[in-house]
């Protein structure tokens, strides 16, 4: 096989793997768009994991409901993570046009997430209660498990636990009625 065939074969084997390939002159060239697809899948997977991790501090699994507010926060986190990771890995992602589109897209996603979380424009009765139940559950967890020594603080924590449990049950009943 000729050296031309060797270079062509090497280019094909590295296409989309994140490795730098070489053009006919032997100069380093941009890896294929496959690396960008992999980057996108990495961001998407990380975003799903981030959303799930936000529920690990709920008191009970039956307090876990879909939350648009948490989704909007995930959008903002993913957008931020996208820009940070792309910046640190610019050596792997050299297509300036694609990078610019990614950064602009991340800014738009961040802005949309921020606007939605601040306005709660898409959150109605049931969605609000589904978001509040995990929030109240966190209050139960932290109030119950904190190492509180002052009797006044313990009394406050116990009253929070009682109130949050009552409100969670009330919200669950309303959700059943409204759905």
mmCIF file of C-alpha atoms in Angstrom:
data_model
loop_
_atom_site.group_PDB
_atom_site.id
_atom_site.type_symbol
_atom_site.label_atom_id
_atom_site.label_comp_id
_atom_site.label_asym_id
_atom_site.label_seq_id
_atom_site.Cartn_x
_atom_site.Cartn_y
_atom_site.Cartn_z
ATOM 1 C CA UNK A 1 0.000 0.000 0.000
ATOM 2 C CA UNK A 2 1.341 3.463 -0.861
ATOM 3 C CA UNK A 3 2.001 6.230 1.653
ATOM 4 C CA UNK A 4 -0.965 8.097 0.112
ATOM 5 C CA UNK A 5 -3.208 5.129 0.914
ATOM 6 C CA UNK A 6 -1.755 4.973 4.447
ATOM 7 C CA UNK A 7 -2.645 8.633 5.099
ATOM 8 C CA UNK A 8 -6.114 8.178 3.615
ATOM 9 C CA UNK A 9 -6.696 5.107 5.761
ATOM 10 C CA UNK A 10 -5.454 6.929 8.875
ATOM 11 C CA UNK A 11 -7.795 9.870 8.158
ATOM 12 C CA UNK A 12 -10.753 7.531 7.835
ATOM 13 C CA UNK A 13 -9.928 5.597 11.004
ATOM 14 C CA UNK A 14 -9.674 8.792 13.088
ATOM 15 C CA UNK A 15 -12.725 10.517 11.603
ATOM 16 C CA UNK A 16 -15.065 11.528 14.433
ATOM 17 C CA UNK A 17 -12.985 9.962 17.203
ATOM 18 C CA UNK A 18 -11.590 13.168 18.669
ATOM 19 C CA UNK A 19 -8.106 12.428 17.323
ATOM 20 C CA UNK A 20 -6.436 14.873 15.017
ATOM 21 C CA UNK A 21 -6.215 13.631 11.462
ATOM 22 C CA UNK A 22 -3.925 14.939 8.771
ATOM 23 C CA UNK A 23 -4.719 16.300 5.347
ATOM 24 C CA UNK A 24 -2.804 15.383 2.195
ATOM 25 C CA UNK A 25 -0.024 17.855 3.000
ATOM 26 C CA UNK A 26 0.506 16.257 6.408
ATOM 27 C CA UNK A 27 -0.871 19.252 8.333
ATOM 28 C CA UNK A 28 -3.169 18.646 11.272
ATOM 29 C CA UNK A 29 -6.821 19.132 10.353
ATOM 30 C CA UNK A 30 -10.064 19.427 12.286
ATOM 31 C CA UNK A 31 -11.550 16.155 13.518
ATOM 32 C CA UNK A 32 -14.948 15.261 12.111
ATOM 33 C CA UNK A 33 -18.319 16.444 13.372
ATOM 34 C CA UNK A 34 -18.582 13.105 15.212
ATOM 35 C CA UNK A 35 -16.612 14.664 18.055
ATOM 36 C CA UNK A 36 -19.240 17.400 18.329
ATOM 37 C CA UNK A 37 -22.028 14.832 18.356
ATOM 38 C CA UNK A 38 -20.220 13.037 21.174
ATOM 39 C CA UNK A 39 -19.831 16.356 23.012
ATOM 40 C CA UNK A 40 -23.565 16.998 22.646
ATOM 41 C CA UNK A 41 -24.410 13.519 23.929
ATOM 42 C CA UNK A 42 -22.062 14.073 26.876
ATOM 43 C CA UNK A 43 -23.846 17.348 27.753
ATOM 44 C CA UNK A 44 -27.275 15.737 27.360
ATOM 45 C CA UNK A 45 -26.333 12.738 29.520
ATOM 46 C CA UNK A 46 -24.803 14.991 32.169
ATOM 47 C CA UNK A 47 -27.954 17.120 32.175
ATOM 48 C CA UNK A 48 -30.204 14.132 32.793
ATOM 49 C CA UNK A 49 -27.903 12.978 35.591
ATOM 50 C CA UNK A 50 -27.877 16.505 37.121
ATOM 51 C CA UNK A 51 -31.672 16.629 37.105
ATOM 52 C CA UNK A 52 -31.892 13.250 38.858
ATOM 53 C CA UNK A 53 -29.181 14.149 41.382
ATOM 54 C CA UNK A 54 -31.239 17.186 42.455
ATOM 55 C CA UNK A 55 -33.728 14.750 43.985
ATOM 56 C CA UNK A 56 -31.234 12.871 46.147
ATOM 57 C CA UNK A 57 -31.857 15.216 49.066
ATOM 58 C CA UNK A 58 -35.590 14.527 49.260
ATOM 59 C CA UNK A 59 -36.761 12.823 52.415
ATOM 60 C CA UNK A 60 -38.798 10.103 50.730
ATOM 61 C CA UNK A 61 -39.054 8.642 47.234
ATOM 62 C CA UNK A 62 -42.808 9.338 47.164
ATOM 63 C CA UNK A 63 -41.920 13.037 47.401
ATOM 64 C CA UNK A 64 -40.227 12.946 43.991
ATOM 65 C CA UNK A 65 -42.297 14.591 41.259
ATOM 66 C CA UNK A 66 -41.429 16.196 37.939
ATOM 67 C CA UNK A 67 -40.473 19.813 38.547
ATOM 68 C CA UNK A 68 -40.356 22.416 35.801
ATOM 69 C CA UNK A 69 -38.341 24.663 38.100
ATOM 70 C CA UNK A 70 -35.679 21.975 38.499
ATOM 71 C CA UNK A 71 -35.759 21.426 34.740
ATOM 72 C CA UNK A 72 -35.179 25.143 34.132
ATOM 73 C CA UNK A 73 -32.285 25.082 36.616
ATOM 74 C CA UNK A 74 -30.885 22.070 34.763
ATOM 75 C CA UNK A 75 -31.078 24.058 31.511
ATOM 76 C CA UNK A 76 -29.036 26.838 33.085
ATOM 77 C CA UNK A 77 -26.500 24.409 34.556
ATOM 78 C CA UNK A 78 -26.139 22.500 31.282
ATOM 79 C CA UNK A 79 -25.641 25.716 29.320
ATOM 80 C CA UNK A 80 -22.964 26.861 31.741
ATOM 81 C CA UNK A 81 -21.298 23.437 31.699
ATOM 82 C CA UNK A 82 -21.323 23.477 27.885
ATOM 83 C CA UNK A 83 -19.370 26.719 27.678
ATOM 84 C CA UNK A 84 -16.925 25.736 30.434
ATOM 85 C CA UNK A 85 -16.231 22.284 28.973
ATOM 86 C CA UNK A 86 -15.889 23.607 25.431
ATOM 87 C CA UNK A 87 -13.451 26.252 26.659
ATOM 88 C CA UNK A 88 -11.292 23.678 28.438
ATOM 89 C CA UNK A 89 -11.347 21.330 25.444
ATOM 90 C CA UNK A 90 -10.848 23.795 22.590
ATOM 91 C CA UNK A 91 -7.882 21.736 21.442
ATOM 92 C CA UNK A 92 -10.298 18.938 20.564
ATOM 93 C CA UNK A 93 -12.999 21.181 19.104
ATOM 94 C CA UNK A 94 -11.354 23.461 16.561
ATOM 95 C CA UNK A 95 -14.176 24.378 14.218
ATOM 96 C CA UNK A 96 -14.688 28.040 15.087
ATOM 97 C CA UNK A 97 -18.085 28.259 13.407
ATOM 98 C CA UNK A 98 -19.466 25.211 15.223
ATOM 99 C CA UNK A 99 -17.959 26.451 18.503
ATOM 100 C CA UNK A 100 -19.602 29.853 18.024
ATOM 101 C CA UNK A 101 -22.971 28.199 17.336
ATOM 102 C CA UNK A 102 -22.561 26.075 20.483
ATOM 103 C CA UNK A 103 -21.726 29.112 22.640
ATOM 104 C CA UNK A 104 -24.589 31.184 21.215
ATOM 105 C CA UNK A 105 -26.931 28.212 21.704
ATOM 106 C CA UNK A 106 -25.756 27.830 25.295
ATOM 107 C CA UNK A 107 -26.346 31.534 25.964
ATOM 108 C CA UNK A 108 -29.875 31.242 24.529
ATOM 109 C CA UNK A 109 -30.630 28.117 26.596
ATOM 110 C CA UNK A 110 -29.261 29.795 29.727
ATOM 111 C CA UNK A 111 -31.337 32.921 29.082
ATOM 112 C CA UNK A 112 -34.490 30.890 28.441
ATOM 113 C CA UNK A 113 -33.942 28.835 31.594
ATOM 114 C CA UNK A 114 -33.334 31.967 33.643
ATOM 115 C CA UNK A 115 -36.436 33.706 32.280
ATOM 116 C CA UNK A 116 -38.585 30.628 32.882
ATOM 117 C CA UNK A 117 -37.309 30.004 36.414
ATOM 118 C CA UNK A 118 -37.697 33.667 37.392
ATOM 119 C CA UNK A 119 -41.185 34.127 35.905
ATOM 120 C CA UNK A 120 -42.568 30.622 36.529
ATOM 121 C CA UNK A 121 -44.652 31.390 33.412
ATOM 122 C CA UNK A 122 -45.250 27.723 32.566
ATOM 123 C CA UNK A 123 -46.031 26.625 36.126
ATOM 124 C CA UNK A 124 -49.719 26.163 36.941
ATOM 125 C CA UNK A 125 -51.502 24.662 39.942
ATOM 126 C CA UNK A 126 -50.454 21.020 39.600
ATOM 127 C CA UNK A 127 -46.949 21.813 38.328
ATOM 128 C CA UNK A 128 -46.450 24.186 41.272
ATOM 129 C CA UNK A 129 -47.451 21.491 43.791
ATOM 130 C CA UNK A 130 -45.275 18.901 42.046
ATOM 131 C CA UNK A 131 -42.336 21.288 42.448
ATOM 132 C CA UNK A 132 -43.188 22.202 46.028
ATOM 133 C CA UNK A 133 -43.437 18.644 47.340
ATOM 134 C CA UNK A 134 -39.733 17.862 46.789
ATOM 135 C CA UNK A 135 -38.901 21.317 48.156
ATOM 136 C CA UNK A 136 -40.873 20.618 51.346
ATOM 137 C CA UNK A 137 -39.334 17.155 51.508
ATOM 138 C CA UNK A 138 -35.861 18.694 51.612
ATOM 139 C CA UNK A 139 -36.983 20.803 54.582
ATOM 140 C CA UNK A 140 -38.100 17.635 56.375
ATOM 141 C CA UNK A 141 -34.801 15.872 55.668
ATOM 142 C CA UNK A 142 -32.600 18.738 56.795
ATOM 143 C CA UNK A 143 -34.775 19.576 59.811
ATOM 144 C CA UNK A 144 -34.959 15.987 60.972
ATOM 145 C CA UNK A 145 -31.338 14.993 60.472
ATOM 146 C CA UNK A 146 -29.491 18.162 61.445
ATOM 147 C CA UNK A 147 -27.548 17.904 64.709
ATOM 148 C CA UNK A 148 -29.416 20.592 66.596
ATOM 149 C CA UNK A 149 -28.554 21.249 70.249
ATOM 150 C CA UNK A 150 -30.410 24.429 71.151
ATOM 151 C CA UNK A 151 -33.933 23.430 72.349
ATOM 152 C CA UNK A 152 -35.475 26.471 70.619
ATOM 153 C CA UNK A 153 -33.911 25.533 67.295
ATOM 154 C CA UNK A 154 -34.971 21.883 67.752
ATOM 155 C CA UNK A 155 -38.528 23.045 68.482
ATOM 156 C CA UNK A 156 -38.491 25.201 65.359
ATOM 157 C CA UNK A 157 -37.188 22.275 63.275
ATOM 158 C CA UNK A 158 -39.887 19.972 64.680
ATOM 159 C CA UNK A 159 -42.610 22.495 63.838
ATOM 160 C CA UNK A 160 -41.208 22.766 60.296
ATOM 161 C CA UNK A 161 -41.259 18.960 59.957
ATOM 162 C CA UNK A 162 -44.877 18.800 61.119
ATOM 163 C CA UNK A 163 -46.005 21.653 58.860
ATOM 164 C CA UNK A 164 -44.169 20.317 55.782
ATOM 165 C CA UNK A 165 -45.607 16.800 56.188
ATOM 166 C CA UNK A 166 -49.112 18.209 56.516
ATOM 167 C CA UNK A 167 -48.648 20.420 53.453
ATOM 168 C CA UNK A 168 -47.215 17.553 51.385
ATOM 169 C CA UNK A 169 -50.266 15.399 52.135
ATOM 170 C CA UNK A 170 -52.553 18.303 51.305
ATOM 171 C CA UNK A 171 -50.783 18.928 47.990
ATOM 172 C CA UNK A 172 -50.903 15.231 47.065
ATOM 173 C CA UNK A 173 -54.673 15.268 47.673
ATOM 174 C CA UNK A 174 -55.104 18.387 45.528
ATOM 175 C CA UNK A 175 -53.035 16.852 42.743
ATOM 176 C CA UNK A 176 -55.317 13.788 42.708
ATOM 177 C CA UNK A 177 -58.390 16.029 42.580
ATOM 178 C CA UNK A 178 -57.056 18.278 39.830
ATOM 179 C CA UNK A 179 -55.652 15.599 37.516
#
